[in-house]
Amino acid sequence: MQNTVAYFCLTAGWLVLIVSLVFLILSTFKHTHFKQILLRYLNTALIWQLLVMLVFIMNNTTATLNNFIISCGVIITLQLLCNLACYLGLKRAKAKGRPSLDHFSMD
């Protein structure tokens, strides 16, 4: 039963990661508001994946644990990279939208 739950969680983790990557690619064409919502979603997905990994590690001590940790490590690393890319894109979009004082003249 635990292996079934573990494989389901791994599959769900990969699906969440794929959806995150698709949204990240689409965010290049969207506005800042979409990127803010996407960053919130990515943070929620990362927390969910960390919780699933911690719960499984606490409840399982078999030989399959190593494979599960490696798979979850890859998923979490890629999710962190998605979060970082979205965060940097959001900062860049906010910087484009703000007027700069360099172009303001007091003359």
JSON list of C-alpha atoms in Angstrom, two decimals, residues 5-101:
[
{"chain": "A", "resi": 5, "resn": "VAL", "atom": "CA", "xyz": [0.97, 5.82, -2.47]},
{"chain": "A", "resi": 6, "resn": "ALA", "atom": "CA", "xyz": [4.64, 6.61, -3.09]},
{"chain": "A", "resi": 7, "resn": "TYR", "atom": "CA", "xyz": [4.36, 5.98, -6.82]},
{"chain": "A", "resi": 8, "resn": "PHE", "atom": "CA", "xyz": [1.17, 8.01, -6.97]},
{"chain": "A", "resi": 9, "resn": "CYS", "atom": "CA", "xyz": [2.90, 10.91, -5.21]},
{"chain": "A", "resi": 10, "resn": "LEU", "atom": "CA", "xyz": [5.89, 10.65, -7.56]},
{"chain": "A", "resi": 11, "resn": "THR", "atom": "CA", "xyz": [3.60, 10.66, -10.58]},
{"chain": "A", "resi": 12, "resn": "ALA", "atom": "CA", "xyz": [1.66, 13.61, -9.19]},
{"chain": "A", "resi": 13, "resn": "GLY", "atom": "CA", "xyz": [4.96, 15.41, -8.51]},
{"chain": "A", "resi": 14, "resn": "TRP", "atom": "CA", "xyz": [6.12, 14.92, -12.09]},
{"chain": "A", "resi": 15, "resn": "LEU", "atom": "CA", "xyz": [2.74, 16.13, -13.39]},
{"chain": "A", "resi": 16, "resn": "VAL", "atom": "CA", "xyz": [2.90, 19.23, -11.20]},
{"chain": "A", "resi": 17, "resn": "LEU", "atom": "CA", "xyz": [6.42, 19.86, -12.48]},
{"chain": "A", "resi": 18, "resn": "ILE", "atom": "CA", "xyz": [5.32, 19.51, -16.11]},
{"chain": "A", "resi": 19, "resn": "VAL", "atom": "CA", "xyz": [2.40, 21.90, -15.52]},
{"chain": "A", "resi": 20, "resn": "SER", "atom": "CA", "xyz": [4.81, 24.32, -13.82]},
{"chain": "A", "resi": 21, "resn": "LEU", "atom": "CA", "xyz": [7.16, 24.22, -16.81]},
{"chain": "A", "resi": 22, "resn": "VAL", "atom": "CA", "xyz": [4.30, 24.80, -19.26]},
{"chain": "A", "resi": 23, "resn": "PHE", "atom": "CA", "xyz": [3.02, 27.75, -17.23]},
{"chain": "A", "resi": 24, "resn": "LEU", "atom": "CA", "xyz": [6.55, 29.12, -16.95]},
{"chain": "A", "resi": 25, "resn": "ILE", "atom": "CA", "xyz": [6.95, 28.99, -20.73]},
{"chain": "A", "resi": 26, "resn": "LEU", "atom": "CA", "xyz": [3.57, 30.67, -21.19]},
{"chain": "A", "resi": 27, "resn": "SER", "atom": "CA", "xyz": [4.43, 33.35, -18.64]},
{"chain": "A", "resi": 28, "resn": "THR", "atom": "CA", "xyz": [6.88, 34.92, -21.08]},
{"chain": "A", "resi": 29, "resn": "PHE", "atom": "CA", "xyz": [3.87, 36.09, -23.09]},
{"chain": "A", "resi": 30, "resn": "LYS", "atom": "CA", "xyz": [1.73, 37.18, -20.12]},
{"chain": "A", "resi": 31, "resn": "HIS", "atom": "CA", "xyz": [1.50, 40.20, -17.86]},
{"chain": "A", "resi": 32, "resn": "THR", "atom": "CA", "xyz": [2.96, 40.75, -14.42]},
{"chain": "A", "resi": 33, "resn": "HIS", "atom": "CA", "xyz": [-0.28, 39.75, -12.68]},
{"chain": "A", "resi": 34, "resn": "PHE", "atom": "CA", "xyz": [-0.13, 36.29, -14.29]},
{"chain": "A", "resi": 35, "resn": "LYS", "atom": "CA", "xyz": [3.48, 35.91, -13.14]},
{"chain": "A", "resi": 36, "resn": "GLN", "atom": "CA", "xyz": [2.51, 36.82, -9.57]},
{"chain": "A", "resi": 37, "resn": "ILE", "atom": "CA", "xyz": [-0.21, 34.17, -9.56]},
{"chain": "A", "resi": 38, "resn": "LEU", "atom": "CA", "xyz": [2.20, 31.68, -11.14]},
{"chain": "A", "resi": 39, "resn": "LEU", "atom": "CA", "xyz": [4.81, 32.34, -8.46]},
{"chain": "A", "resi": 40, "resn": "ARG", "atom": "CA", "xyz": [2.20, 31.70, -5.77]},
{"chain": "A", "resi": 41, "resn": "TYR", "atom": "CA", "xyz": [1.27, 28.42, -7.49]},
{"chain": "A", "resi": 42, "resn": "LEU", "atom": "CA", "xyz": [4.92, 27.38, -7.81]},
{"chain": "A", "resi": 43, "resn": "ASN", "atom": "CA", "xyz": [5.57, 28.07, -4.14]},
{"chain": "A", "resi": 44, "resn": "THR", "atom": "CA", "xyz": [2.51, 26.02, -3.17]},
{"chain": "A", "resi": 45, "resn": "ALA", "atom": "CA", "xyz": [3.62, 23.16, -5.42]},
{"chain": "A", "resi": 46, "resn": "LEU", "atom": "CA", "xyz": [7.10, 23.22, -3.89]},
{"chain": "A", "resi": 47, "resn": "ILE", "atom": "CA", "xyz": [5.73, 23.10, -0.35]},
{"chain": "A", "resi": 48, "resn": "TRP", "atom": "CA", "xyz": [3.41, 20.23, -1.31]},
{"chain": "A", "resi": 49, "resn": "GLN", "atom": "CA", "xyz": [6.30, 18.26, -2.82]},
{"chain": "A", "resi": 50, "resn": "LEU", "atom": "CA", "xyz": [8.50, 18.84, 0.23]},
{"chain": "A", "resi": 51, "resn": "LEU", "atom": "CA", "xyz": [5.73, 17.67, 2.56]},
{"chain": "A", "resi": 52, "resn": "VAL", "atom": "CA", "xyz": [5.09, 14.52, 0.52]},
{"chain": "A", "resi": 53, "resn": "MET", "atom": "CA", "xyz": [8.77, 13.70, 0.54]},
{"chain": "A", "resi": 54, "resn": "LEU", "atom": "CA", "xyz": [9.11, 14.25, 4.28]},
{"chain": "A", "resi": 55, "resn": "VAL", "atom": "CA", "xyz": [6.02, 12.20, 5.13]},
{"chain": "A", "resi": 56, "resn": "PHE", "atom": "CA", "xyz": [7.19, 9.29, 3.00]},
{"chain": "A", "resi": 57, "resn": "ILE", "atom": "CA", "xyz": [10.73, 9.39, 4.42]},
{"chain": "A", "resi": 58, "resn": "MET", "atom": "CA", "xyz": [9.39, 9.36, 7.98]},
{"chain": "A", "resi": 59, "resn": "ASN", "atom": "CA", "xyz": [7.10, 6.39, 7.30]},
{"chain": "A", "resi": 60, "resn": "ASN", "atom": "CA", "xyz": [9.36, 4.22, 5.17]},
{"chain": "A", "resi": 61, "resn": "THR", "atom": "CA", "xyz": [12.75, 2.64, 5.82]},
{"chain": "A", "resi": 62, "resn": "THR", "atom": "CA", "xyz": [12.97, 0.04, 3.02]},
{"chain": "A", "resi": 63, "resn": "ALA", "atom": "CA", "xyz": [15.42, -0.26, 0.14]},
{"chain": "A", "resi": 64, "resn": "THR", "atom": "CA", "xyz": [13.05, 1.65, -2.15]},
{"chain": "A", "resi": 65, "resn": "LEU", "atom": "CA", "xyz": [13.65, 4.73, -0.06]},
{"chain": "A", "resi": 66, "resn": "ASN", "atom": "CA", "xyz": [16.90, 5.55, -1.90]},
{"chain": "A", "resi": 67, "resn": "ASN", "atom": "CA", "xyz": [15.19, 5.54, -5.30]},
{"chain": "A", "resi": 68, "resn": "PHE", "atom": "CA", "xyz": [12.35, 7.63, -3.93]},
{"chain": "A", "resi": 69, "resn": "ILE", "atom": "CA", "xyz": [14.75, 10.18, -2.42]},
{"chain": "A", "resi": 70, "resn": "ILE", "atom": "CA", "xyz": [16.65, 10.49, -5.70]},
{"chain": "A", "resi": 71, "resn": "SER", "atom": "CA", "xyz": [13.43, 10.95, -7.69]},
{"chain": "A", "resi": 72, "resn": "CYS", "atom": "CA", "xyz": [12.05, 13.49, -5.22]},
{"chain": "A", "resi": 73, "resn": "GLY", "atom": "CA", "xyz": [15.40, 15.27, -5.16]},
{"chain": "A", "resi": 74, "resn": "VAL", "atom": "CA", "xyz": [15.29, 15.68, -8.93]},
{"chain": "A", "resi": 75, "resn": "ILE", "atom": "CA", "xyz": [11.68, 16.89, -8.82]},
{"chain": "A", "resi": 76, "resn": "ILE", "atom": "CA", "xyz": [12.36, 19.38, -6.03]},
{"chain": "A", "resi": 77, "resn": "THR", "atom": "CA", "xyz": [15.52, 20.68, -7.70]},
{"chain": "A", "resi": 78, "resn": "LEU", "atom": "CA", "xyz": [13.67, 21.27, -10.97]},
{"chain": "A", "resi": 79, "resn": "GLN", "atom": "CA", "xyz": [10.78, 22.89, -9.08]},
{"chain": "A", "resi": 80, "resn": "LEU", "atom": "CA", "xyz": [13.23, 25.22, -7.33]},
{"chain": "A", "resi": 81, "resn": "LEU", "atom": "CA", "xyz": [14.70, 26.18, -10.71]},
{"chain": "A", "resi": 82, "resn": "CYS", "atom": "CA", "xyz": [11.17, 26.92, -11.98]},
{"chain": "A", "resi": 83, "resn": "ASN", "atom": "CA", "xyz": [10.52, 29.08, -8.92]},
{"chain": "A", "resi": 84, "resn": "LEU", "atom": "CA", "xyz": [13.78, 30.94, -9.43]},
{"chain": "A", "resi": 85, "resn": "ALA", "atom": "CA", "xyz": [13.11, 31.54, -13.13]},
{"chain": "A", "resi": 86, "resn": "CYS", "atom": "CA", "xyz": [9.61, 32.81, -12.38]},
{"chain": "A", "resi": 87, "resn": "TYR", "atom": "CA", "xyz": [10.87, 35.05, -9.57]},
{"chain": "A", "resi": 88, "resn": "LEU", "atom": "CA", "xyz": [13.56, 36.58, -11.80]},
{"chain": "A", "resi": 89, "resn": "GLY", "atom": "CA", "xyz": [11.03, 37.06, -14.62]},
{"chain": "A", "resi": 90, "resn": "LEU", "atom": "CA", "xyz": [8.65, 38.75, -12.21]},
{"chain": "A", "resi": 91, "resn": "LYS", "atom": "CA", "xyz": [11.38, 41.10, -10.95]},
{"chain": "A", "resi": 92, "resn": "ARG", "atom": "CA", "xyz": [12.31, 41.92, -14.54]},
{"chain": "A", "resi": 93, "resn": "ALA", "atom": "CA", "xyz": [8.67, 42.59, -15.45]},
{"chain": "A", "resi": 94, "resn": "LYS", "atom": "CA", "xyz": [8.20, 44.83, -12.43]},
{"chain": "A", "resi": 95, "resn": "ALA", "atom": "CA", "xyz": [11.38, 46.74, -13.26]},
{"chain": "A", "resi": 96, "resn": "LYS", "atom": "CA", "xyz": [10.15, 47.34, -16.82]},
{"chain": "A", "resi": 97, "resn": "GLY", "atom": "CA", "xyz": [6.83, 48.68, -15.58]},
{"chain": "A", "resi": 98, "resn": "ARG", "atom": "CA", "xyz": [8.21, 51.12, -13.04]},
{"chain": "A", "resi": 99, "resn": "PRO", "atom": "CA", "xyz": [9.28, 54.54, -14.25]},
{"chain": "A", "resi": 100, "resn": "SER", "atom": "CA", "xyz": [12.86, 55.33, -13.53]},
{"chain": "A", "resi": 101, "resn": "LEU", "atom": "CA", "xyz": [14.06, 58.59, -12.03]}
]
